[in-house]
Coordinates of C-alpha atoms and ligand atoms in Angstrom, one line a residue:
M1 CA 7.4 35.9 28.4
T2 CA 4.1 37.5 29.2
P3 CA 1.3 37.9 26.7
A4 CA 0.6 41.2 24.9
P5 CA -2.4 42.9 26.6
F6 CA -5.8 41.7 25.5
E7 CA -9.4 42.1 26.5
Y8 CA -10.9 39.0 28.1
I9 CA -14.5 37.9 27.5
R10 CA -15.9 34.9 29.3
A11 CA -18.8 33.5 27.2
E12 CA -21.4 31.7 29.3
T13 CA -23.4 30.5 26.2
V14 CA -22.8 29.7 22.6
E15 CA -24.9 32.8 21.7
E16 CA -22.6 35.1 23.7
A17 CA -19.5 33.5 22.1
L18 CA -21.0 34.1 18.6
A19 CA -22.0 37.7 19.4
A20 CA -18.4 38.4 20.5
L21 CA -17.0 36.7 17.4
A22 CA -19.3 38.7 15.2
E23 CA -18.1 41.9 16.9
Y24 CA -14.4 41.3 16.9
G25 CA -13.8 38.8 14.1
D26 CA -10.2 38.2 13.3
E27 CA -9.1 40.4 16.2
A28 CA -10.4 37.7 18.5
A29 CA -9.1 34.3 19.6
I30 CA -11.2 31.6 21.1
L31 CA -9.8 30.1 24.3
A32 CA -11.0 26.5 24.9
G33 CA -8.6 24.2 26.8
G34 CA -5.8 26.7 26.4
Q35 CA -3.1 24.0 25.7
S36 CA -2.0 25.6 22.5
L37 CA -3.3 29.1 22.7
V38 CA -1.8 30.0 26.1
P39 CA 1.7 29.1 25.1
M40 CA 1.2 31.0 21.8
L41 CA 0.0 34.0 23.8
A42 CA 2.9 33.7 26.2
M43 CA 5.4 33.6 23.3
R44 CA 3.5 36.4 21.5
L45 CA 3.1 34.1 18.5
A46 CA -0.6 35.1 18.9
R47 CA -1.5 38.7 19.8
P48 CA -5.3 38.9 19.7
A49 CA -7.0 42.1 20.9
V50 CA -9.7 40.0 22.5
V51 CA -9.7 36.5 24.0
I52 CA -13.1 34.8 24.1
D53 CA -13.1 32.1 26.8
I54 CA -15.5 29.3 26.0
G55 CA -13.9 26.8 28.4
S56 CA -16.7 26.6 30.8
L57 CA -19.6 27.3 28.4
A58 CA -22.5 24.8 28.8
G59 CA -23.8 22.6 26.0
L60 CA -20.7 21.8 23.9
D61 CA -19.4 18.9 25.9
H62 CA -21.7 16.1 24.7
V63 CA -21.1 12.7 23.1
A64 CA -24.4 11.6 21.6
R65 CA -25.3 8.8 19.3
D66 CA -28.3 8.1 17.1
D67 CA -28.8 5.0 14.9
R68 CA -26.3 6.2 12.3
A69 CA -23.9 8.8 13.6
V70 CA -22.0 10.1 16.6
S71 CA -22.0 13.8 17.5
V72 CA -19.1 15.1 19.6
G73 CA -19.2 18.6 21.1
A74 CA -16.3 20.9 20.6
L75 CA -15.5 21.1 24.3
V76 CA -15.2 17.3 24.8
R77 CA -11.7 16.8 26.4
H78 CA -9.1 14.5 24.8
R79 CA -9.2 12.4 28.0
R80 CA -12.8 11.7 27.5
M81 CA -12.2 10.7 23.8
E82 CA -9.7 8.2 25.2
L83 CA -11.9 6.7 27.9
D84 CA -15.5 7.2 26.9
A85 CA -17.3 3.8 26.4
E86 CA -19.5 5.2 23.5
I87 CA -16.5 6.6 21.7
A88 CA -14.7 3.2 22.1
R89 CA -17.7 1.4 20.6
A90 CA -18.6 3.8 17.8
L91 CA -15.4 5.6 17.0
P92 CA -12.6 3.3 18.2
V93 CA -9.9 4.9 16.0
F94 CA -10.6 8.2 17.7
A95 CA -10.2 6.6 21.1
E96 CA -6.9 5.2 20.0
A97 CA -5.7 8.5 18.5
A98 CA -6.6 10.4 21.7
R99 CA -4.1 8.2 23.6
F100 CA -1.3 9.7 21.5
V101 CA -2.2 13.3 22.1
A102 CA 0.5 14.9 24.3
T103 CA 0.4 13.8 28.0
P104 CA -2.5 13.0 30.4
A105 CA -2.3 16.5 32.0
I106 CA -2.7 18.1 28.6
R107 CA -5.4 15.6 27.6
N108 CA -7.4 16.5 30.6
A109 CA -7.6 20.2 29.5
G110 CA -7.3 20.1 25.7
T111 CA -10.5 19.8 23.6
V112 CA -11.5 18.1 20.4
G113 CA -12.7 21.5 19.0
G114 CA -9.4 23.2 19.8
A115 CA -7.3 20.4 18.2
L116 CA -9.4 20.5 15.0
A117 CA -9.7 24.3 14.8
L118 CA -6.0 24.8 15.3
G119 CA -5.3 22.6 12.2
D120 CA -1.8 21.6 13.3
P121 CA -0.4 19.4 10.6
A122 CA 1.4 17.1 13.2
A123 CA -1.8 16.6 15.3
E124 CA -3.6 13.4 15.2
Y125 CA -7.3 14.5 15.0
P126 CA -7.3 16.2 11.6
A127 CA -6.1 13.0 10.0
V128 CA -8.6 11.0 12.1
A129 CA -11.4 13.3 10.9
L130 CA -10.2 12.9 7.3
A131 CA -10.1 9.1 7.5
L132 CA -13.5 9.0 9.2
E133 CA -15.1 11.5 6.8
A134 CA -16.1 13.7 9.7
R135 CA -18.4 16.6 9.2
L136 CA -17.4 19.8 11.2
R137 CA -20.2 22.0 12.5
L138 CA -19.5 25.7 12.4
A139 CA -21.8 28.4 13.8
S140 CA -21.9 32.1 13.6
T141 CA -24.5 34.8 14.0
R142 CA -25.2 34.2 10.3
G143 CA -26.3 30.6 10.9
E144 CA -24.8 27.1 11.0
R145 CA -23.1 25.1 8.3
C146 CA -21.4 21.7 8.0
V147 CA -18.0 21.3 6.3
D148 CA -16.5 18.0 5.3
A149 CA -13.1 17.3 6.9
A150 CA -11.7 17.0 3.3
D151 CA -12.6 20.7 2.8
F152 CA -11.7 22.0 6.2
F153 CA -8.0 21.6 6.6
I154 CA -6.5 23.8 3.9
G155 CA -2.9 24.6 5.1
A156 CA -0.6 24.7 8.1
M157 CA -2.7 26.0 11.0
E158 CA -5.2 27.1 8.4
T159 CA -8.8 25.9 8.1
A160 CA -11.9 26.8 6.2
A161 CA -13.5 28.4 9.3
A162 CA -14.3 32.1 8.9
P163 CA -13.0 34.5 11.6
D164 CA -16.5 34.9 13.0
E165 CA -17.2 31.1 13.1
L166 CA -17.1 28.9 16.2
L167 CA -16.5 25.1 15.7
I168 CA -19.3 23.7 17.8
G169 CA -18.8 20.0 17.1
I170 CA -18.3 17.1 14.7
E171 CA -20.5 14.4 13.4
I172 CA -19.1 11.0 12.2
D173 CA -20.8 7.9 11.0
A174 CA -20.5 5.2 13.7
A175 CA -18.5 2.1 13.1
A176 CA -20.6 -0.9 11.7
P177 CA -19.9 -4.6 11.9
G178 CA -17.0 -5.5 9.6
D179 CA -15.4 -2.0 9.8
G180 CA -11.8 -1.8 11.1
F181 CA -9.0 0.7 11.6
G182 CA -5.2 1.0 11.9
F183 CA -3.3 3.8 13.6
Y184 CA 0.4 4.2 13.8
E185 CA 2.5 7.2 14.9
I186 CA 6.2 7.8 14.7
A187 CA 7.5 10.4 17.2
E188 CA 10.7 11.0 19.0
R189 CA 9.3 10.6 22.5
R190 CA 6.0 9.7 24.0
G191 CA 3.9 12.8 24.2
D192 CA 5.7 14.6 21.4
Y193 CA 4.0 15.7 18.2
A194 CA 4.3 13.1 15.4
L195 CA 7.1 13.1 12.9
A196 CA 4.7 11.1 10.8
G197 CA 1.6 9.1 11.4
A198 CA -1.1 7.2 9.5
V199 CA -4.8 6.5 10.2
I200 CA -6.6 3.9 8.1
V201 CA -10.3 3.3 8.3
R202 CA -12.0 0.4 6.5
R203 CA -15.7 0.7 6.1
A204 CA -17.4 -2.6 5.0
E205 CA -19.8 -2.1 2.1
T206 CA -23.3 -3.3 2.9
G207 CA -24.4 -6.3 1.0
T208 CA -21.0 -7.0 -0.6
A209 CA -17.7 -8.6 0.6
G210 CA -16.0 -5.4 -0.4
A211 CA -14.8 -2.5 1.7
R212 CA -13.9 1.2 1.2
V213 CA -10.6 2.2 2.7
R214 CA -9.4 5.7 3.5
V215 CA -5.8 6.5 4.5
A216 CA -4.9 9.8 6.1
I217 CA -1.4 11.1 6.9
F218 CA -0.3 13.5 9.6
G219 CA 3.0 15.0 10.6
A220 CA 4.7 14.5 7.2
G221 CA 3.4 17.6 5.4
E222 CA 2.1 21.1 5.9
V223 CA -1.4 19.8 6.3
A224 CA -3.1 16.4 7.1
C225 CA -3.9 14.7 3.8
L226 CA -5.4 11.6 2.3
A227 CA -3.1 9.1 0.6
E228 CA -5.4 8.0 -2.2
G229 CA -3.1 5.6 -4.1
A230 CA -2.3 3.7 -0.9
A231 CA -6.0 3.5 -0.1
A232 CA -6.9 2.2 -3.6
I233 CA -4.4 -0.7 -3.1
L234 CA -5.9 -1.6 0.3
S235 CA -9.5 -1.2 -1.0
D236 CA -8.8 -3.6 -3.9
A237 CA -7.3 -6.5 -1.8
P238 CA -9.1 -8.3 1.0
A239 CA -7.4 -7.6 4.3
P240 CA -6.0 -11.1 5.0
A241 CA -4.1 -10.9 1.7
W242 CA -2.1 -7.9 2.9
D243 CA 1.2 -9.7 2.7
A244 CA 4.7 -8.2 2.7
G245 CA 4.6 -7.5 -1.1
L246 CA 1.4 -5.6 -0.8
L247 CA 2.6 -3.6 2.1
Q248 CA 5.7 -2.6 0.2
A249 CA 3.5 -1.5 -2.7
V250 CA 1.5 0.6 -0.1
K251 CA 4.7 2.2 1.1
D252 CA 5.7 3.1 -2.4
A253 CA 2.2 4.4 -3.2
T254 CA 2.2 6.6 -0.1
R255 CA 5.5 8.2 -1.1
D256 CA 3.9 8.9 -4.6
D257 CA 0.8 10.2 -2.9
L258 CA 2.9 12.7 -0.9
R259 CA 5.2 13.6 -3.7
D260 CA 4.0 17.3 -3.7
L261 CA 2.7 17.3 -0.1
A262 CA 5.5 16.0 2.1
L263 CA 8.0 18.3 3.9
D264 CA 10.8 16.3 2.3
A265 CA 11.7 12.8 1.1
F266 CA 12.5 11.6 4.6
H267 CA 9.0 12.5 5.9
A268 CA 7.4 10.9 2.8
R269 CA 9.4 7.7 3.6
L270 CA 8.3 7.8 7.3
A271 CA 4.7 8.2 6.2
G272 CA 5.0 5.1 4.0
V273 CA 6.3 3.2 7.0
A274 CA 3.5 4.4 9.2
V275 CA 0.9 3.5 6.6
A276 CA 2.3 0.0 6.2
R277 CA 2.4 -0.6 9.9
A278 CA -1.1 0.7 10.4
A279 CA -2.3 -1.6 7.6
R280 CA -0.6 -4.5 9.2
Q281 CA -2.3 -3.6 12.5
L282 CA -5.7 -3.5 10.7
A283 CA -5.1 -6.8 8.9
E284 CA -3.8 -8.8 11.8
G285 CA -5.2 -7.0 14.8
E286 CA -1.6 -6.6 15.8
P287 CA -1.1 -4.6 19.0
N288 CA 0.0 -1.1 18.2
E289 CA 3.6 -0.4 19.0
R290 CA 3.5 2.8 20.9
R291 CA 5.4 5.7 19.5
A292 CA 8.4 4.0 17.9
A293 CA 11.6 6.0 18.6
Ligands
FAD301 C1 3.7 19.9 25.3 C2 2.5 19.8 24.4 C3 2.4 18.7 23.6 C4 1.3 18.6 22.7 N1 1.2 17.5 22.0 C5 0.2 17.3 21.1 C6 0.0 16.2 20.3 O1 0.9 15.2 20.3 N2 -1.0 16.1 19.5 C7 -2.0 17.1 19.4 O2 -3.0 17.0 18.7 N3 -1.9 18.2 20.2 C8 -0.8 18.3 21.1 N4 -0.8 19.4 21.9 C9 -1.9 20.5 21.8 C10 -3.0 20.1 22.7 O3 -3.6 18.9 22.2 C11 -4.2 21.1 22.6 O4 -5.1 20.7 23.5 C12 -4.9 21.2 21.3 O5 -4.1 21.5 20.2 C13 -5.9 22.5 21.3 O6 -6.9 22.3 22.2 P1 -7.3 23.3 23.2 O7 -8.7 23.0 23.7 O8 -6.3 23.4 24.3 O9 -7.4 24.7 22.4 P2 -6.8 26.1 22.7 O10 -5.4 26.1 23.0 O11 -7.7 26.8 23.6 O12 -7.0 26.8 21.2 C14 -6.3 26.3 20.1 C15 -6.6 27.1 18.9 O13 -7.9 26.8 18.4 C16 -8.9 27.9 18.5 N5 -10.1 27.3 19.0 C17 -10.2 26.5 20.1 N6 -11.5 26.0 20.2 C18 -12.2 26.5 19.1 C19 -13.5 26.4 18.6 N7 -14.4 25.6 19.3 N8 -13.9 27.0 17.5 C20 -13.0 27.8 16.8 N9 -11.7 28.0 17.2 C21 -11.3 27.3 18.3 C22 -8.2 28.9 19.4 O14 -8.6 30.2 19.1 C23 -6.7 28.6 19.1 O15 -6.3 29.3 17.9 C24 0.3 19.6 22.7 C25 0.4 20.7 23.6 C26 1.5 20.8 24.4 C27 1.6 22.0 25.3

């Protein structure tokens, strides 16, 4: 199929993109890497009157770190998230998740901002952003604001961004000594979207032996979500004590957490398995089994 006709605007600067968004609002669609929008246009699932191309705009493709946080521009490609040395050091769970996004060709073009702005419930990054407590930076001609990931993903392909807002980047606290992560994805084939997946981030609490654990689920429901019961169990027990009994309790807690959120009982069960395997990976440093069939 061919797309419905649209006006094409190529933005050379953030300001040009924001001015076009202010003018056309919900009649416009942002084109970043095009890996989701172009198929949607071709299938006429999206019929914007105007397409604002930000793909070659300068200034949103940075990975920068200060002493506390890492800032990632919206136009950073998935492939860079996978391979960048600073991301591997400061946000290793993001580097791991990037390897599960589609195929290398798609990862070369698709962007962090596109994957987050799309809010696909089966995509990896929204769950990574939730687990890492990412702050999403939105800009419009009205100014800039920061939205916590927990408030950003509100439904299937639905986010808290207003029609005139551009996602310009994310900020995430960098990993500190004692922090750890687990990531596990269940998909039919390598490169497919997840049937269910889990991201676990453990942040060591400074000055104590304790840790704060966050568990985020993707693929199993209409929106990426936190599994707070499972996280509470993992926060209360020191990681080496995560034995089979505790992991079973985590699976059960995940199913409870997803009681009203999962697509069905099967997906809730898969999510429980993914959380238990991600937890085992975190506890034992076990190599991730790639995309179990
Ligand atoms: C075969 C196939 C398999 C895939 N598998 C996966 C997978 O396993 N996991 C996964 O996460 N993704 C997967 N994808 C999608 C891919 O990762 C896309 O790159 C990503 O979803 C969107 O990034 P993009 O830069 O291509 O965005 P685009 O396609 O350009 O845009 C996507 C949407 O986000 C909006 N948008 C883009 N950037 C911004 C911004 N900065 N501010 C506001 N709105 C914006 C657009 O208007 C559009 O609605 C797959 C795609 C294909 C074709």
